[in-house]
Amino acid sequence: GQRQQVGRVPLYPGHIPTSPLQKALLAAGSACVALWDPYRHDMVAVLGETTGCLALPKLRDRMRNDPEGYRILQERPRIRLSTLDMARLRGLPDGTLGREYVRFLEDNKVSPDTRMPAKFVDDEELAYVIQRYREVHDLMHTLLGMPTNMLGEVVVKWFEAVQTGLPMCVLGAAFGPIRLNARKLQVLATELVPWAVRSGRNASCVLNVYYEQRWEQSVESLREEIGIFPPPAVRV
């Protein structure tokens, strides 16, 4: 029948069909590795795909019900080095999204191309949603003003967990702090997490922003538009 078909036939380039049991095993294995080393994006990625079956359709519906989000789903933009005009972004004024995004990539020595393509999501449109979520992750760092160190990553995960309900974010937010020292934990608990949670609740869906058309907008005005509160003045 239909169900067996889904189990065997790839639904988009790179798709790996998996059974519920395989998904559970992948999720368990990748959760252990992801908690131990949150920089292993591959494991964090697998965890998100294999456990996101409830959150992903909700995210897609939020995109479908928003004019800008709907256009993103229709046009399927990708944030990659091949689609970015880095020289133009570098030439934008300080404080603009484009300029600050490039500064974030350079300061933290990261590239948008290190985001793994979706493999285990059994729906082509949902595979795009999680791909988009991954590609805007660095823009979340830019908007929230957080570096890619452990503390910054945990803060972004708290924001994303409240925003998306994706289990990998919830896990990262809950267990990331086990690797932090006492002073950082205190700053995290008293200032950064409350701000990230308040911002995540207050903000409109961050997947409904066509960032590629906002490069010239100031980070501050985009923050205000989305509903992200100004970051606390602490060193991260």
mmCIF file of C-alpha atoms in Angstrom:
data_model
loop_
_atom_site.group_PDB
_atom_site.id
_atom_site.type_symbol
_atom_site.label_atom_id
_atom_site.label_comp_id
_atom_site.label_asym_id
_atom_site.label_seq_id
_atom_site.Cartn_x
_atom_site.Cartn_y
_atom_site.Cartn_z
ATOM 1 C CA GLY A 1 0.000 0.000 0.000
ATOM 2 C CA GLN A 2 0.777 3.684 0.189
ATOM 3 C CA ARG A 3 2.673 3.498 3.480
ATOM 4 C CA GLN A 4 5.208 1.026 2.146
ATOM 5 C CA GLN A 5 5.808 3.253 -0.843
ATOM 6 C CA VAL A 6 6.708 6.181 1.416
ATOM 7 C CA GLY A 7 9.148 3.959 3.286
ATOM 8 C CA ARG A 8 11.186 3.105 0.204
ATOM 9 C CA VAL A 9 11.088 5.882 -2.382
ATOM 10 C CA PRO A 10 13.265 9.009 -2.018
ATOM 11 C CA LEU A 11 11.008 12.093 -2.095
ATOM 12 C CA TYR A 12 13.622 14.702 -3.101
ATOM 13 C CA PRO A 13 17.351 14.699 -4.010
ATOM 14 C CA GLY A 14 19.364 13.462 -1.035
ATOM 15 C CA HIS A 15 16.335 12.083 0.874
ATOM 16 C CA ILE A 16 17.014 8.903 2.869
ATOM 17 C CA PRO A 17 13.734 7.058 3.649
ATOM 18 C CA THR A 18 13.728 5.722 7.245
ATOM 19 C CA SER A 19 11.266 3.713 9.337
ATOM 20 C CA PRO A 20 9.930 5.080 12.672
ATOM 21 C CA LEU A 21 12.308 2.740 14.522
ATOM 22 C CA GLN A 22 15.298 3.948 12.500
ATOM 23 C CA LYS A 23 14.228 7.529 13.203
ATOM 24 C CA ALA A 24 14.068 6.801 16.946
ATOM 25 C CA LEU A 25 17.555 5.237 16.912
ATOM 26 C CA LEU A 26 18.970 8.114 14.876
ATOM 27 C CA ALA A 27 17.377 10.594 17.288
ATOM 28 C CA ALA A 28 18.747 8.839 20.380
ATOM 29 C CA GLY A 29 22.264 8.513 18.987
ATOM 30 C CA SER A 30 22.419 12.036 17.660
ATOM 31 C CA ALA A 31 20.967 13.479 20.890
ATOM 32 C CA CYS A 32 23.856 11.982 22.886
ATOM 33 C CA VAL A 33 26.484 13.344 20.501
ATOM 34 C CA ALA A 34 24.745 16.717 20.103
ATOM 35 C CA LEU A 35 24.627 17.263 23.871
ATOM 36 C CA TRP A 36 28.241 16.304 24.246
ATOM 37 C CA ASP A 37 29.397 18.535 21.388
ATOM 38 C CA PRO A 38 26.897 21.131 20.134
ATOM 39 C CA TYR A 39 29.346 22.167 17.409
ATOM 40 C CA ARG A 40 28.699 18.847 15.676
ATOM 41 C CA HIS A 41 26.092 20.438 13.417
ATOM 42 C CA ASP A 42 25.560 17.130 11.627
ATOM 43 C CA MET A 43 24.235 15.452 14.779
ATOM 44 C CA VAL A 44 22.153 18.451 15.806
ATOM 45 C CA ALA A 45 20.740 18.438 12.272
ATOM 46 C CA VAL A 46 19.801 14.746 12.327
ATOM 47 C CA LEU A 47 18.177 15.229 15.736
ATOM 48 C CA GLY A 48 16.036 18.072 14.383
ATOM 49 C CA GLU A 49 14.889 16.111 11.381
ATOM 50 C CA THR A 50 14.056 12.873 13.130
ATOM 51 C CA THR A 51 12.192 14.488 16.049
ATOM 52 C CA GLY A 52 10.606 17.481 14.349
ATOM 53 C CA CYS A 53 7.546 15.699 12.968
ATOM 54 C CA LEU A 54 5.108 17.709 15.133
ATOM 55 C CA ALA A 55 6.832 21.087 15.075
ATOM 56 C CA LEU A 56 7.675 21.210 11.356
ATOM 57 C CA PRO A 57 4.099 21.149 9.981
ATOM 58 C CA LYS A 58 3.182 23.911 12.480
ATOM 59 C CA LEU A 59 6.095 26.019 11.264
ATOM 60 C CA ARG A 60 5.102 25.417 7.657
ATOM 61 C CA ASP A 61 1.521 26.478 8.428
ATOM 62 C CA ARG A 62 2.769 29.671 10.058
ATOM 63 C CA MET A 63 4.700 30.385 6.866
ATOM 64 C CA ARG A 64 1.727 29.566 4.634
ATOM 65 C CA ASN A 65 -0.504 31.932 6.613
ATOM 66 C CA ASP A 66 1.854 34.893 6.331
ATOM 67 C CA PRO A 67 2.248 36.842 3.043
ATOM 68 C CA GLU A 68 6.062 37.054 3.275
ATOM 69 C CA GLY A 69 6.360 33.479 4.578
ATOM 70 C CA TYR A 70 4.115 32.216 1.788
ATOM 71 C CA ARG A 71 6.314 33.905 -0.814
ATOM 72 C CA ILE A 72 9.400 32.250 0.723
ATOM 73 C CA LEU A 73 7.706 28.837 0.428
ATOM 74 C CA GLN A 74 6.816 29.570 -3.204
ATOM 75 C CA GLU A 75 10.209 30.947 -4.264
ATOM 76 C CA ARG A 76 12.411 28.703 -2.067
ATOM 77 C CA PRO A 77 15.366 31.100 -1.625
ATOM 78 C CA ARG A 78 18.640 29.637 -0.311
ATOM 79 C CA ILE A 79 21.291 31.409 1.766
ATOM 80 C CA ARG A 80 24.603 30.096 0.455
ATOM 81 C CA LEU A 81 27.920 31.560 -0.653
ATOM 82 C CA SER A 82 26.812 30.908 -4.248
ATOM 83 C CA THR A 83 23.671 33.055 -3.777
ATOM 84 C CA LEU A 84 25.206 35.820 -1.622
ATOM 85 C CA ASP A 85 27.013 38.828 -3.093
ATOM 86 C CA MET A 86 29.555 39.029 -0.268
ATOM 87 C CA ALA A 87 31.357 42.071 -1.692
ATOM 88 C CA ARG A 88 28.100 44.041 -1.860
ATOM 89 C CA LEU A 89 27.108 43.015 1.684
ATOM 90 C CA ARG A 90 30.572 43.948 2.965
ATOM 91 C CA GLY A 91 30.148 47.382 1.364
ATOM 92 C CA LEU A 92 26.855 48.149 3.146
ATOM 93 C CA PRO A 93 26.901 50.657 6.050
ATOM 94 C CA ASP A 94 27.692 49.429 9.577
ATOM 95 C CA GLY A 95 24.546 48.422 11.427
ATOM 96 C CA THR A 96 22.724 47.060 8.384
ATOM 97 C CA LEU A 97 21.685 43.419 8.411
ATOM 98 C CA GLY A 98 23.911 42.563 5.425
ATOM 99 C CA ARG A 99 27.030 44.187 6.867
ATOM 100 C CA GLU A 100 26.533 42.726 10.346
ATOM 101 C CA TYR A 101 25.790 39.268 8.926
ATOM 102 C CA VAL A 102 29.085 39.250 6.997
ATOM 103 C CA ARG A 103 30.879 40.552 10.111
ATOM 104 C CA PHE A 104 29.319 37.703 12.126
ATOM 105 C CA LEU A 105 30.484 35.106 9.561
ATOM 106 C CA GLU A 106 34.012 36.537 9.485
ATOM 107 C CA ASP A 107 34.411 37.114 13.245
ATOM 108 C CA ASN A 108 33.237 33.598 14.049
ATOM 109 C CA LYS A 109 34.918 31.964 11.036
ATOM 110 C CA VAL A 110 31.714 30.258 9.894
ATOM 111 C CA SER A 111 30.165 29.815 6.457
ATOM 112 C CA PRO A 112 26.508 29.456 5.491
ATOM 113 C CA ASP A 113 27.546 26.437 3.408
ATOM 114 C CA THR A 114 28.327 24.301 6.475
ATOM 115 C CA ARG A 115 24.583 23.744 7.062
ATOM 116 C CA MET A 116 23.709 20.124 6.243
ATOM 117 C CA PRO A 117 20.995 19.550 3.635
ATOM 118 C CA ALA A 118 17.869 17.788 4.924
ATOM 119 C CA LYS A 119 17.944 13.995 4.511
ATOM 120 C CA PHE A 120 15.448 12.319 6.817
ATOM 121 C CA VAL A 121 12.298 14.484 6.567
ATOM 122 C CA ASP A 122 9.617 12.545 4.674
ATOM 123 C CA ASP A 123 8.049 15.534 2.940
ATOM 124 C CA GLU A 124 9.682 17.732 0.329
ATOM 125 C CA GLU A 125 8.127 21.012 1.553
ATOM 126 C CA LEU A 126 8.946 20.283 5.209
ATOM 127 C CA ALA A 127 12.499 19.444 4.131
ATOM 128 C CA TYR A 128 12.716 22.988 2.726
ATOM 129 C CA VAL A 129 11.309 24.449 5.981
ATOM 130 C CA ILE A 130 14.026 22.809 8.093
ATOM 131 C CA GLN A 131 16.652 23.763 5.497
ATOM 132 C CA ARG A 132 15.481 27.384 5.692
ATOM 133 C CA TYR A 133 15.510 27.227 9.485
ATOM 134 C CA ARG A 134 19.139 26.043 9.376
ATOM 135 C CA GLU A 135 20.191 28.710 6.917
ATOM 136 C CA VAL A 136 18.652 31.553 8.932
ATOM 137 C CA HIS A 137 20.250 30.268 12.165
ATOM 138 C CA ASP A 138 23.305 32.492 11.616
ATOM 139 C CA LEU A 139 20.964 35.434 11.026
ATOM 140 C CA MET A 140 19.433 34.712 14.437
ATOM 141 C CA HIS A 141 22.908 35.087 15.925
ATOM 142 C CA THR A 142 23.228 38.401 14.049
ATOM 143 C CA LEU A 143 19.828 39.711 15.183
ATOM 144 C CA LEU A 144 20.333 38.573 18.774
ATOM 145 C CA GLY A 145 23.930 39.833 18.824
ATOM 146 C CA MET A 146 25.267 36.451 20.002
ATOM 147 C CA PRO A 147 28.619 34.882 19.037
ATOM 148 C CA THR A 148 28.995 31.163 18.229
ATOM 149 C CA ASN A 149 30.640 30.270 21.532
ATOM 150 C CA MET A 150 28.866 27.938 23.948
ATOM 151 C CA LEU A 151 27.054 30.731 25.788
ATOM 152 C CA GLY A 152 25.898 32.464 22.601
ATOM 153 C CA GLU A 153 24.754 29.187 21.088
ATOM 154 C CA VAL A 154 22.679 28.295 24.165
ATOM 155 C CA VAL A 155 21.000 31.722 24.169
ATOM 156 C CA VAL A 156 20.080 31.407 20.473
ATOM 157 C CA LYS A 157 18.769 27.877 21.136
ATOM 158 C CA TRP A 158 16.488 29.170 23.929
ATOM 159 C CA PHE A 159 15.113 31.807 21.571
ATOM 160 C CA GLU A 160 14.615 29.231 18.807
ATOM 161 C CA ALA A 161 13.065 26.677 21.184
ATOM 162 C CA VAL A 162 10.369 29.154 22.219
ATOM 163 C CA GLN A 163 9.916 30.244 18.597
ATOM 164 C CA THR A 164 9.828 26.928 16.786
ATOM 165 C CA GLY A 165 9.121 24.196 19.338
ATOM 166 C CA LEU A 166 11.704 22.042 17.509
ATOM 167 C CA PRO A 167 12.899 19.402 20.011
ATOM 168 C CA MET A 168 16.574 19.821 19.102
ATOM 169 C CA CYS A 169 16.371 23.454 20.221
ATOM 170 C CA VAL A 170 14.656 22.492 23.450
ATOM 171 C CA LEU A 171 17.391 19.918 24.150
ATOM 172 C CA GLY A 172 20.173 22.336 23.242
ATOM 173 C CA ALA A 173 18.631 24.984 25.471
ATOM 174 C CA ALA A 174 18.190 22.611 28.398
ATOM 175 C CA PHE A 175 21.477 20.711 28.290
ATOM 176 C CA GLY A 176 23.862 23.178 26.663
ATOM 177 C CA PRO A 177 24.580 24.925 29.986
ATOM 178 C CA ILE A 178 26.144 21.802 31.568
ATOM 179 C CA ARG A 179 29.403 22.835 29.884
ATOM 180 C CA LEU A 180 29.480 26.399 31.286
ATOM 181 C CA ASN A 181 31.278 27.716 34.365
ATOM 182 C CA ALA A 182 29.468 29.237 37.377
ATOM 183 C CA ARG A 183 29.825 32.900 36.345
ATOM 184 C CA LYS A 184 28.526 32.233 32.840
ATOM 185 C CA LEU A 185 25.690 30.135 34.221
ATOM 186 C CA GLN A 186 24.656 33.005 36.475
ATOM 187 C CA VAL A 187 24.627 35.504 33.590
ATOM 188 C CA LEU A 188 22.734 32.952 31.496
ATOM 189 C CA ALA A 189 20.096 32.251 34.142
ATOM 190 C CA THR A 190 19.533 35.795 35.371
ATOM 191 C CA GLU A 191 19.867 37.879 32.203
ATOM 192 C CA LEU A 192 20.305 36.086 28.903
ATOM 193 C CA VAL A 193 17.746 33.273 29.098
ATOM 194 C CA PRO A 194 14.900 35.463 30.426
ATOM 195 C CA TRP A 195 15.591 37.940 27.600
ATOM 196 C CA ALA A 196 15.780 35.180 24.970
ATOM 197 C CA VAL A 197 12.522 33.580 26.190
ATOM 198 C CA ARG A 198 10.684 36.927 26.368
ATOM 199 C CA SER A 199 11.933 37.817 22.901
ATOM 200 C CA GLY A 200 11.050 34.413 21.477
ATOM 201 C CA ARG A 201 7.494 34.692 22.819
ATOM 202 C CA ASN A 202 7.054 38.283 21.721
ATOM 203 C CA ALA A 203 8.608 37.921 18.256
ATOM 204 C CA SER A 204 6.683 37.072 15.117
ATOM 205 C CA CYS A 205 7.833 33.894 13.333
ATOM 206 C CA VAL A 206 11.445 34.448 12.252
ATOM 207 C CA LEU A 207 10.948 32.175 9.232
ATOM 208 C CA ASN A 208 8.502 34.716 7.782
ATOM 209 C CA VAL A 209 11.187 37.283 7.032
ATOM 210 C CA TYR A 210 12.635 37.354 3.513
ATOM 211 C CA TYR A 211 16.115 38.220 4.800
ATOM 212 C CA GLU A 212 17.611 38.365 1.311
ATOM 213 C CA GLN A 213 15.443 41.421 0.654
ATOM 214 C CA ARG A 214 16.304 43.061 3.975
ATOM 215 C CA TRP A 215 20.098 43.316 3.746
ATOM 216 C CA GLU A 216 19.972 47.119 3.711
ATOM 217 C CA GLN A 217 17.629 47.374 6.693
ATOM 218 C CA SER A 218 19.259 48.184 10.028
ATOM 219 C CA VAL A 219 19.530 45.312 12.515
ATOM 220 C CA GLU A 220 17.852 47.543 15.086
ATOM 221 C CA SER A 221 14.773 48.281 12.972
ATOM 222 C CA LEU A 222 14.439 44.629 11.910
ATOM 223 C CA ARG A 223 14.668 43.598 15.570
ATOM 224 C CA GLU A 224 11.888 46.031 16.386
ATOM 225 C CA GLU A 225 9.767 44.877 13.453
ATOM 226 C CA ILE A 226 10.083 41.199 14.451
ATOM 227 C CA GLY A 227 9.589 41.984 18.146
ATOM 228 C CA ILE A 228 13.006 41.049 19.559
ATOM 229 C CA PHE A 229 13.868 43.107 22.652
ATOM 230 C CA PRO A 230 17.279 44.886 22.747
ATOM 231 C CA PRO A 231 19.973 42.478 24.020
ATOM 232 C CA PRO A 232 21.143 42.917 27.647
ATOM 233 C CA ALA A 233 24.458 44.727 28.016
ATOM 234 C CA VAL A 234 26.580 41.760 29.095
ATOM 235 C CA ARG A 235 29.707 40.342 27.534
ATOM 236 C CA VAL A 236 29.063 36.931 26.014
#
